[in-house]
XYZ file of N, CA, C and O in Angstrom:
756
model
N 21.876 -18.247 3.690
C 21.085 -18.123 5.421
C 19.717 -18.595 5.212
O 18.564 -18.314 4.538
N 18.653 -18.625 6.879
C 17.448 -19.569 6.416
C 16.758 -18.326 7.240
O 17.075 -18.288 8.447
N 15.266 -17.657 7.178
C 14.796 -17.567 7.770
C 13.643 -17.367 8.517
O 12.318 -18.073 6.906
N 13.303 -17.741 9.193
C 11.590 -18.619 9.677
C 11.182 -17.494 10.758
O 11.897 -17.289 11.041
N 9.809 -17.030 9.640
C 8.805 -15.963 10.415
C 8.157 -16.842 11.225
O 7.511 -17.942 10.491
N 7.948 -16.757 12.743
C 6.883 -17.112 13.308
C 5.257 -15.652 12.571
O 5.661 -14.718 14.361
N 4.695 -15.391 12.684
C 3.975 -14.299 13.033
C 2.742 -14.407 13.529
O 1.372 -14.529 13.530
N 2.518 -13.326 14.963
C 0.799 -14.039 15.627
C 0.162 -13.212 14.994
O 0.504 -12.242 14.239
N -0.984 -13.476 14.530
C -2.118 -12.644 13.779
C -3.602 -12.757 14.597
O -4.401 -12.820 14.191
N -3.392 -13.093 16.186
C -4.818 -13.057 16.986
C -5.494 -11.511 17.094
O -4.740 -10.874 16.891
N -5.812 -11.100 17.547
C -7.525 -10.156 18.227
C -5.936 -9.105 18.621
O -6.564 -8.039 17.787
N -5.165 -9.480 18.960
C -5.029 -8.837 20.684
C -3.798 -7.532 19.184
O -3.204 -6.671 19.779
N -3.396 -7.871 18.227
C -2.555 -7.231 17.488
C -2.497 -6.413 16.049
O -2.374 -6.610 15.038
N -4.039 -6.607 16.069
C -4.719 -5.457 14.950
C -4.199 -4.434 15.001
O -3.525 -4.323 16.587
N -4.013 -3.051 14.168
C -3.074 -2.414 14.589
C -1.938 -2.355 14.003
O -1.127 -3.183 13.534
N -0.853 -1.542 14.624
C 0.126 -1.038 14.827
C 1.646 -2.470 14.975
O 1.695 -2.633 14.592
N 0.399 -3.217 15.922
C 1.550 -4.443 16.117
C 1.342 -4.663 14.618
O 2.499 -5.884 13.988
N 0.338 -5.048 14.056
C 0.897 -6.518 12.639
C 1.180 -5.365 12.185
O 2.286 -5.921 11.287
N 0.838 -4.148 11.753
C 1.571 -3.297 10.657
C 3.000 -3.208 10.843
O 3.814 -2.965 9.900
N 3.448 -3.361 11.928
C 4.961 -2.680 12.651
C 6.015 -4.567 12.177
O 6.760 -4.620 11.342
N 4.613 -5.516 12.738
C 5.736 -6.954 12.143
C 5.590 -6.684 11.143
O 6.449 -7.634 10.685
N 4.684 -7.250 10.396
C 4.814 -6.800 8.665
C 5.601 -5.561 7.767
O 6.793 -6.245 6.889
N 5.968 -4.655 8.222
C 7.367 -4.027 8.217
C 8.537 -4.857 8.719
O 9.660 -5.361 6.979
N 8.549 -5.281 9.229
C 9.995 -6.597 9.701
C 10.307 -7.536 8.424
O 10.870 -7.845 7.966
N 9.192 -8.273 8.574
C 8.627 -9.218 7.468
C 9.455 -8.899 6.146
O 10.567 -9.016 5.385
N 8.729 -7.512 5.173
C 9.524 -6.970 4.301
C 10.732 -7.056 4.369
O 11.153 -7.154 2.932
N 11.553 -5.808 4.604
C 12.585 -5.302 5.537
C 13.743 -6.734 4.975
O 14.407 -6.780 4.473
N 12.844 -8.029 6.034
C 14.245 -8.959 5.890
C 14.313 -9.763 4.456
O 15.126 -10.053 3.564
N 13.221 -10.078 4.233
C 12.503 -10.196 2.651
C 13.555 -9.761 1.331
O 14.197 -10.701 1.138
N 13.180 -8.902 1.416
C 13.975 -7.814 0.268
C 15.216 -7.020 0.819
O 15.942 -7.455 -0.491
N 15.664 -8.490 2.004
C 17.003 -8.396 2.179
C 17.876 -9.561 1.259
O 19.421 -10.172 1.621
N 17.147 -10.743 1.383
C 17.928 -12.089 1.692
C 18.041 -11.857 -0.359
O 17.912 -11.319 -1.213
N 19.315 -12.718 -0.096
C 20.070 -13.293 -1.250
C 19.822 -14.323 -1.825
O 18.843 -14.878 -1.498
N 20.408 -14.442 -3.586
C 19.391 -15.604 -3.706
C 19.836 -15.795 -3.864
O 21.774 -16.855 -3.150
N 20.044 -17.892 -2.556
C 20.876 -18.654 -2.630
C 19.948 -18.872 -0.896
O 20.194 -19.819 -0.451
N 19.628 -17.556 -0.333
C 18.835 -17.933 0.641
C 17.135 -18.274 0.486
O 17.214 -18.141 -0.126
N 16.871 -18.440 2.098
C 15.911 -20.142 1.737
C 14.762 -18.122 2.516
O 15.424 -18.703 4.214
N 13.211 -18.947 2.763
C 12.832 -18.721 4.245
C 11.875 -19.257 4.446
O 10.784 -20.351 3.218
N 10.984 -18.878 5.646
C 9.115 -19.532 4.844
C 8.008 -18.938 6.366
O 9.162 -17.741 6.919
N 7.287 -18.348 6.225
C 6.328 -17.881 7.309
C 5.345 -19.189 8.125
O 4.527 -19.042 7.397
N 5.496 -18.481 8.889
C 4.344 -19.759 9.322
C 3.116 -18.611 9.984
O 4.141 -17.706 11.227
N 2.111 -18.268 10.670
C 1.893 -16.574 10.725
C -0.063 -18.104 11.850
O -0.053 -19.553 11.256
N -0.356 -17.617 12.822
C -0.579 -17.715 13.817
C -1.965 -17.312 14.906
O -1.772 -16.016 15.237
N -2.493 -17.518 14.877
C -3.507 -17.729 16.454
C -4.362 -18.401 16.942
O -3.284 -19.290 17.521
N -5.102 -18.997 16.474
C -6.536 -20.425 17.398
C -5.174 -21.506 16.395
O -4.967 -22.078 17.080
N -5.328 -21.244 15.351
C -4.760 -22.095 14.669
C -3.446 -21.283 13.790
O -3.255 -20.163 13.970
N -2.662 -21.748 13.081
C -2.326 -21.600 11.995
C -2.165 -21.321 11.016
O -2.827 -22.507 10.675
N -1.281 -21.011 9.745
C -1.982 -21.703 8.691
C 0.071 -21.183 7.756
O 0.680 -20.361 8.690
N 0.860 -21.607 7.102
C 2.273 -21.661 6.143
C 2.285 -21.195 4.289
O 1.425 -21.440 4.510
N 2.932 -20.330 4.722
C 3.187 -20.230 3.332
C 3.867 -20.901 2.417
O 3.117 -21.692 1.685
N 4.384 -21.980 2.401
C 5.149 -22.342 2.198
C 5.032 -24.103 2.734
O 5.663 -24.178 3.509
N 3.851 -24.708 2.408
C 3.786 -26.778 2.567
C 5.032 -27.425 3.220
O 4.817 -27.735 3.894
N 6.314 -27.080 1.809
C 6.419 -28.054 1.680
C 8.229 -27.713 2.544
O 9.553 -28.132 2.024
N 8.092 -26.709 3.310
C 8.766 -25.992 4.275
C 9.904 -24.754 3.664
O 9.463 -23.911 2.817
N 11.105 -23.970 4.032
C 12.255 -23.743 3.569
C 11.428 -22.873 1.899
O 12.088 -24.734 1.350
N 11.459 -21.745 1.542
C 12.029 -22.093 -0.117
C 12.835 -21.388 -0.862
O 13.104 -20.013 0.987
N 13.684 -21.224 -1.472
C 14.323 -20.341 -1.955
C 14.259 -18.362 -2.604
O 13.245 -18.582 -3.373
N 14.096 -17.946 -1.325
C 14.742 -16.174 -1.558
C 14.192 -16.234 -4.383
O 15.791 -16.142 -3.940
N 13.949 -15.607 -4.366
C 14.140 -14.726 -5.733
C 12.843 -13.714 -5.817
O 11.482 -14.228 -4.901
N 13.220 -13.150 -6.776
C 12.247 -11.679 -6.382
C 10.897 -12.569 -6.540
O 9.678 -11.687 -6.404
N 10.556 -13.778 -7.364
C 8.780 -14.346 -7.206
C 7.876 -14.602 -6.009
O 7.184 -14.497 -6.044
N 8.959 -15.796 -5.163
C 9.040 -16.108 -3.743
C 8.856 -14.683 -3.340
O 8.119 -14.916 -2.372
N 9.524 -13.790 -3.206
C 9.795 -12.747 -2.506
C 8.160 -12.282 -2.559
O 7.452 -11.557 -1.543
N 8.270 -11.914 -3.598
C 7.476 -10.765 -3.806
C 5.217 -11.796 -3.444
O 4.500 -11.042 -2.836
N 5.640 -12.991 -3.809
C 3.891 -13.946 -3.139
C 3.771 -13.864 -1.493
O 2.554 -13.793 -1.562
N 5.525 -13.877 -1.113
C 5.279 -14.277 0.624
C 4.865 -12.666 0.560
O 4.327 -12.234 1.738
N 4.993 -11.182 0.502
C 4.558 -9.976 1.013
C 3.235 -9.832 1.051
O 2.688 -9.425 1.852
N 2.764 -10.715 -0.480
C 1.792 -10.974 -0.691
C 0.572 -11.366 0.100
O -0.516 -10.451 0.531
N 1.027 -12.392 0.081
C 0.826 -13.082 1.587
C 0.283 -12.727 2.947
O -0.546 -12.954 3.737
N 1.147 -12.001 3.487
C 1.197 -11.110 4.431
C 0.341 -10.009 4.961
O 0.135 -9.873 5.557
N 0.583 -9.906 3.558
C -0.078 -8.080 3.645
C -1.402 -8.485 3.542
O -2.253 -8.071 4.333
N -2.123 -9.356 2.672
C -3.321 -9.903 3.308
C -3.603 -10.686 4.892
O -5.114 -10.747 4.954
N -2.739 -10.386 5.552
C -3.117 -11.852 6.485
C -4.092 -10.355 7.658
O -3.311 -9.456 7.932
N -4.800 -10.340 8.543
C -5.556 -10.111 9.438
C -5.515 -10.425 10.426
O -5.576 -11.221 10.604
N -5.765 -9.522 11.881
C -5.490 -9.758 13.374
C -7.143 -10.809 13.858
O -7.747 -10.070 13.604
N -7.618 -11.594 14.434
C -8.350 -12.062 14.341
C -7.985 -13.465 15.286
O -7.577 -14.357 15.892
N -8.769 -13.601 16.336
C -8.648 -14.924 17.213
C -8.157 -15.097 18.432
O -7.403 -13.813 18.421
N -7.665 -15.803 18.573
C -6.719 -16.465 20.502
C -5.486 -16.336 19.526
O -5.402 -16.254 18.326
N -4.692 -17.178 20.841
C -3.230 -16.905 20.874
C -2.327 -17.892 21.119
O -2.037 -18.694 22.191
N -2.467 -18.793 19.529
C -1.742 -20.496 20.384
C -0.591 -20.444 20.196
O -0.841 -20.934 19.101
N 1.127 -20.127 20.716
C 1.826 -19.946 20.353
C 2.181 -21.483 20.643
O 3.110 -21.389 19.383
N 2.127 -22.353 21.795
C 2.955 -23.403 21.768
C 2.596 -24.636 20.148
O 4.025 -24.949 19.716
N 1.221 -24.327 19.803
C 1.711 -25.294 18.570
C 2.591 -25.022 17.427
O 2.823 -25.756 16.937
N 2.188 -23.788 16.977
C 2.817 -22.843 16.009
C 4.174 -22.825 16.243
O 4.949 -23.204 15.458
N 4.495 -22.968 17.958
C 6.456 -23.150 18.040
C 6.588 -24.144 17.410
O 8.205 -24.415 17.072
N 6.285 -25.240 17.657
C 7.016 -26.282 17.847
C 6.458 -26.907 16.216
O 7.749 -27.304 15.739
N 5.945 -26.327 15.503
C 5.653 -26.708 14.376
C 7.295 -25.886 13.503
O 7.060 -26.235 12.753
N 7.550 -25.089 14.010
C 8.264 -24.207 13.052
C 9.899 -24.869 13.893
O 10.447 -25.032 12.776
N 10.264 -24.877 14.858
C 10.511 -25.462 15.564
C 11.245 -26.793 14.967
O 12.357 -27.432 14.579
N 10.187 -27.584 14.502
C 10.114 -28.922 13.583
C 10.333 -28.617 11.698
O 10.601 -30.298 12.147
N 10.087 -27.789 11.346
C 11.326 -27.585 9.887
C 12.739 -28.386 10.213
O 13.589 -27.807 10.409
N 11.885 -29.001 8.833
C 13.694 -29.736 8.566
C 14.649 -28.458 8.030
O 14.551 -27.471 7.896
N 15.395 -28.819 8.128
C 16.846 -27.232 8.434
C 17.975 -28.008 6.849
O 18.373 -29.527 7.384
N 17.537 -27.024 5.952
C 18.994 -27.695 4.496
C 20.110 -27.064 5.548
O 20.885 -26.707 6.411
N 21.136 -28.657 4.867
C 22.045 -28.614 5.705
C 23.220 -26.843 4.904
O 22.783 -26.284 4.089
N 23.785 -26.647 5.707
C 24.412 -25.646 5.472
C 24.424 -23.667 5.485
O 25.066 -23.636 4.514
N 23.307 -24.305 6.376
C 22.626 -22.690 5.855
C 22.343 -22.183 7.563
O 22.487 -23.117 8.789
N 23.101 -20.945 7.640
C 22.678 -20.102 8.999
C 20.988 -19.719 9.283
O 20.117 -19.207 8.795
N 19.769 -20.884 10.226
C 19.140 -20.384 10.267
C 18.425 -19.564 11.689
O 19.301 -19.139 12.865
N 17.852 -18.536 11.299
C 17.405 -17.287 12.153
C 15.897 -18.078 12.496
O 15.055 -18.113 10.911
N 15.207 -17.310 13.659
C 13.578 -17.761 13.280
C 13.371 -16.182 14.167
O 14.221 -15.776 15.033
N 12.690 -15.781 13.702
C 12.242 -14.832 14.158
C 10.460 -14.453 14.999
O 9.208 -15.190 13.975
N 10.980 -15.058 15.459
C 9.125 -14.547 16.117
C 8.396 -13.140 16.390
O 8.961 -12.201 17.438
N 7.150 -12.427 16.390
C 7.021 -11.265 16.053
C 5.143 -11.307 16.630
O 4.438 -12.148 16.300
N 5.572 -10.912 18.053
C 3.729 -11.402 18.583
C 3.908 -10.367 19.654
O 4.767 -9.494 20.338
N 2.696 -9.966 20.813
C 3.432 -9.195 21.781
C 2.258 -10.116 22.824
O 2.769 -9.323 24.168
N 1.979 -11.301 23.161
C 2.950 -12.272 23.404
C 2.180 -12.207 24.787
O 2.161 -12.278 26.297
N 0.297 -11.942 24.677
C -0.962 -12.076 25.538
C -0.749 -13.480 25.826
O -2.492 -13.986 25.736
N 0.438 -14.128 26.568
C -0.115 -15.895 26.660
C 0.861 -15.681 28.044
O 1.562 -15.301 28.444
N 0.160 -17.191 28.732
C 0.968 -17.745 29.914
C 1.787 -18.145 29.670
O 1.438 -20.036 30.420
N 2.219 -18.689 28.765
C 3.252 -20.346 28.939
C 4.611 -19.868 28.521
O 5.086 -20.728 27.885
N 5.531 -19.228 29.777
C 6.555 -19.418 29.503
C 7.496 -19.869 29.506
O 8.313 -20.770 28.507
N 6.748 -20.705 30.403
C 7.986 -21.687 31.147
C 7.939 -22.898 29.982
O 9.219 -23.020 29.985
N 6.394 -22.991 29.454
C 6.465 -24.181 28.646
C 7.021 -24.444 26.751
O 8.409 -24.765 26.511
N 6.929 -22.391 27.123
C 8.184 -22.338 24.937
C 9.518 -21.664 25.935
O 10.891 -22.096 24.653
N 9.875 -21.427 27.421
C 11.475 -21.222 26.965
C 12.111 -23.024 27.103
O 13.082 -23.124 25.952
N 11.064 -23.477 27.434
C 11.813 -25.317 27.632
C 11.693 -25.901 26.103
O 12.752 -26.502 25.960
N 10.606 -25.154 25.392
C 10.714 -25.840 24.196
C 11.799 -25.235 23.142
O 12.535 -25.872 22.138
N 11.638 -24.164 23.127
C 13.206 -23.259 22.195
C 14.606 -23.969 22.770
O 15.260 -24.707 22.446
N 14.169 -24.349 24.446
C 16.343 -24.667 24.164
C 16.193 -25.945 23.728
O 17.169 -26.479 23.196
N 14.926 -26.825 23.907
C 15.566 -28.314 23.595
C 15.287 -28.649 21.713
O 15.444 -29.787 21.490
N 14.740 -27.595 21.501
C 14.436 -28.040 20.067
C 14.926 -27.161 18.583
O 14.876 -27.375 17.714
N 15.913 -25.830 19.141
C 16.740 -25.474 18.865
C 17.717 -25.519 17.814
O 17.699 -25.177 16.824
N 18.148 -26.791 18.342
C 19.818 -26.774 17.319
C 20.409 -25.837 17.653
O 20.928 -24.545 17.979
N 21.448 -25.658 15.940
C 22.300 -24.413 16.401
C 21.542 -23.659 15.257
O 21.955 -22.398 14.631
N 20.270 -22.761 15.900
C 19.984 -21.869 15.184
C 19.693 -20.890 16.237
O 19.844 -20.763 16.791
N 19.581 -19.642 15.847
C 19.046 -18.802 16.779
C 17.488 -17.880 16.753
O 17.016 -18.124 16.153
N 17.044 -17.527 17.864
C 15.904 -16.401 17.922
C 15.193 -15.606 18.484
O 16.600 -15.655 19.646
N 15.307 -14.808 17.841
C 14.754 -13.571 18.016
C 13.596 -12.856 18.119
O 12.409 -13.633 17.249
N 13.215 -13.008 19.306
C 12.159 -12.830 19.779
C 11.148 -11.073 19.780
O 12.042 -10.079 20.057
N 10.356 -10.604 19.103
C 10.126 -9.145 18.627
C 8.983 -8.405 19.733
O 7.489 -9.721 19.366
N 8.516 -8.185 20.323
C 7.310 -8.241 21.226
C 6.924 -6.592 20.786
O 7.121 -5.697 20.612
N 5.479 -6.715 19.617
C 4.761 -5.516 19.329
C 3.596 -4.442 20.188
O 2.513 -6.003 20.328
N 3.680 -3.777 20.736
C 1.842 -4.235 21.642
C 1.745 -3.391 22.364
O 3.205 -3.344 22.833
N 0.608 -2.982 22.868
C 0.651 -1.972 24.597
C 0.388 -2.155 25.376
O 1.896 -1.850 26.627
N 1.235 -3.784 25.446
C 0.513 -4.586 26.751
C 2.169 -5.984 25.761
O 1.456 -6.847 26.394
N 3.139 -5.233 26.150
C 3.967 -6.739 25.760
C 4.327 -7.518 26.819
O 4.086 -7.520 28.031
N 3.878 -8.634 26.721
C 5.235 -9.452 27.259
C 6.187 -9.488 27.850
O 6.195 -10.881 26.614
N 6.903 -8.827 28.636
C 8.445 -8.908 28.296
C 8.989 -9.939 28.959
O 10.194 -10.240 28.521
N 8.675 -10.978 30.511
C 8.997 -11.437 30.243
C 9.256 -13.003 29.172
O 10.389 -13.521 29.403
N 7.935 -13.129 28.819
C 7.714 -13.902 27.413
C 9.271 -13.492 26.644
O 9.584 -14.708 25.941
N 9.189 -12.424 25.490
C 9.506 -12.060 24.909
C 11.118 -12.170 25.213
O 11.661 -13.081 24.605
N 11.300 -11.703 26.359
C 13.061 -11.816 27.009
C 13.912 -12.995 27.734
O 14.481 -13.407 26.409
N 12.497 -14.097 27.723
C 13.556 -14.894 27.873
C 13.610 -16.303 26.160
O 13.521 -16.743 26.209
N 12.611 -15.804 25.439
C 12.552 -16.320 23.941
C 13.941 -16.218 23.231
O 13.924 -17.040 23.026
N 14.181 -15.534 23.623
C 15.361 -14.698 23.319
C 16.333 -15.076 24.274
O 17.574 -14.870 23.057
N 16.715 -15.130 25.514
C 17.500 -15.959 25.576
C 17.595 -17.427 25.085
O 18.920 -18.139 25.273
N 16.740 -17.646 25.230
C 16.411 -19.053 25.973
C 17.436 -19.480 23.572
O 17.495 -20.708 23.471
N 16.193 -18.634 22.718
C 17.054 -18.509 22.029
C 18.008 -18.422 21.203
O 18.518 -18.103 20.101
N 18.592 -17.684 22.160
C 20.596 -17.605 21.903
C 20.545 -16.429 20.444
O 21.063 -15.831 19.885
N 18.856 -15.127 20.586
C 19.467 -14.230 19.895
C 18.691 -12.769 20.988
O 19.422 -13.387 22.210
N 18.341 -12.223 20.490
C 17.849 -10.271 20.805
C 15.981 -10.483 21.431
O 16.239 -11.309 20.101
N 16.538 -9.896 22.213
C 14.988 -9.289 22.144
C 14.310 -7.651 21.879
O 15.652 -7.181 21.800
N 13.501 -7.367 21.247
C 13.855 -6.143 20.758
C 11.910 -5.808 21.170
O 10.973 -7.027 20.508
N 11.584 -3.776 21.436
C 10.260 -4.694 21.614
C 9.880 -3.477 21.446
O 10.689 -1.639 21.313
N 8.176 -2.389 20.986
C 8.285 -1.580 20.626
C 6.596 -1.158 21.594
O 5.820 -2.607 21.137
N 6.143 -0.871 22.389
C 4.776 -0.727 23.069
C 4.193 0.024 22.477
O 3.234 0.418 22.849
N 4.269 1.425 21.195
C 4.024 2.736 21.057
C 3.854 2.682 19.560
O 5.317 2.090 18.595
N 3.249 3.567 18.849
C 3.019 3.174 17.832
C 4.330 4.355 16.940
O 5.158 3.667 16.323
N 4.081 4.851 17.587
C 5.948 6.134 17.027
C 6.941 5.522 17.585
O 8.136 6.064 17.018
N 6.966 4.695 18.480
C 8.815 4.088 18.182
C 8.992 2.868 17.727
O 10.481 2.594 17.582
N 7.543 1.873 17.312
C 7.216 0.561 15.840
C 8.306 0.885 14.876
O 9.699 0.191 15.196
N 8.653 2.149 14.409
C 8.792 1.954 13.371
C 10.917 2.054 13.868
O 11.380 1.014 12.784
N 10.762 2.516 14.589
C 12.542 3.035 14.986
C 13.024 1.056 15.433
O 14.556 1.283 15.023
N 12.384 0.449 16.172
C 12.669 -0.804 16.160
C 12.653 -1.874 15.400
O 13.397 -2.105 15.100
N 11.914 -0.570 14.411
C 11.770 -2.058 12.885
C 13.362 -1.603 12.989
O 13.717 -3.379 12.485
N 13.427 -0.426 12.807
C 14.538 -0.319 11.636
C 16.301 -0.936 12.430
O 16.886 -1.884 12.474
N 15.992 -0.500 14.311
C 17.132 -1.491 14.228
C 17.087 -2.554 13.802
O 18.387 -3.726 15.304
N 16.423 -3.422 14.811
C 16.202 -5.160 14.160
C 16.457 -5.688 12.455
O 17.627 -6.640 12.831
N 16.126 -4.141 11.676
C 16.807 -4.978 10.000
C 18.346 -4.419 10.710
O 18.541 -5.027 9.796
N 18.857 -3.738 10.692
C 19.842 -3.382 11.343
C 20.612 -4.816 11.221
O 22.020 -4.625 11.443
N 19.955 -4.842 12.820
C 21.292 -6.270 13.731
C 21.876 -7.307 12.929
O 22.128 -7.971 12.468
N 20.257 -8.181 12.252
C 19.652 -8.970 12.137
C 20.815 -8.888 10.905
O 21.156 -9.666 9.746
N 21.067 -7.794 9.324
C 21.228 -7.936 8.641
C 22.715 -7.867 8.507
O 24.005 -8.532 7.398
N 24.087 -7.344 10.086
C 25.040 -7.572 9.451
C 25.513 -8.121 10.424
O 25.612 -7.849 12.284
N 25.782 -9.956 10.640
C 25.920 -10.635 12.405
C 26.704 -10.172 12.438
O 28.603 -8.753 11.313
N 27.674 -10.026 13.537
C 28.516 -9.611 13.782
C 30.137 -10.366 13.732
O 31.460 -9.501 13.171
N 30.307 -11.913 13.836
C 31.366 -12.641 12.982
C 31.449 -13.311 12.230
O 29.418 -14.409 12.439
N 30.865 -13.640 10.420
C 30.726 -15.272 10.361
C 31.743 -16.013 9.347
O 33.083 -15.141 9.345
N 31.781 -17.274 9.148
C 32.947 -17.540 8.366
C 34.113 -17.722 9.358
O 35.189 -17.314 8.862
N 34.421 -17.616 10.390
C 35.798 -16.986 11.840
C 36.917 -18.772 11.642
O 36.320 -20.218 11.185
N 38.212 -18.827 10.784
C 38.650 -19.465 11.368
C 40.416 -19.216 11.567
O 40.517 -17.754 11.477
N 40.576 -20.323 12.332
C 41.244 -19.750 13.332
C 42.212 -21.117 12.849
O 42.476 -21.941 12.474
N 43.844 -20.693 12.767
C 44.814 -21.506 11.989
C 45.927 -21.447 13.498
O 46.375 -20.277 12.841
N 46.561 -22.244 13.670
C 47.328 -22.305 15.049
C 48.463 -22.903 14.485
O 49.676 -23.647 15.566
N 48.674 -22.659 13.289
C 49.817 -24.197 12.752
C 51.158 -23.288 12.600
O 50.598 -22.095 12.512
N 51.663 -24.721 13.353
C 53.232 -23.251 13.737
C 53.788 -22.508 15.186
O 54.488 -22.012 15.561
N 52.238 -22.397 15.484
C 52.490 -21.173 16.990
C 52.741 -22.702 18.328
O 51.427 -23.871 18.265
N 53.764 -21.695 19.409
C 53.586 -22.979 20.246
C 53.017 -22.464 21.500
O 52.298 -21.338 21.752
């Protein structure tokens, strides 16, 4: 598995939206197996990436460094989703890995059409899950990104529902419905 996280750290994400986003990233990172890989891109007015060289192998040291990196992020600035989305979708894809992109944002932007088109044209064989967290989530953006990315949308608008939504999302991505399906029709008329 390969997980790519796109984390909104704009000013509107301060408080429970950023806290829940960090909880989700921690949960997935702690669940990675040897051989899995990941990378994290944080964005606001600009963006910064955990590993400049692309996805890195998950082990105890890289997970701990990534968790510390995420914990040090603070919300400030504007929300420039499209450039960060372009960058994460352009990351080279390691062969033989199931790629999952997780976008965590409140969606305080009006770039819906451009984002949906970019995802449809650039996603390839990956899945994209959109997680909307905040008091006024742009549901149209969150649900549309998930639909364009062949994933699911998850939304939390209140601090008290944030933990439950995070747990539901983590359970969802930990247990794919079907994997490594092989069908052999040899000898069947």
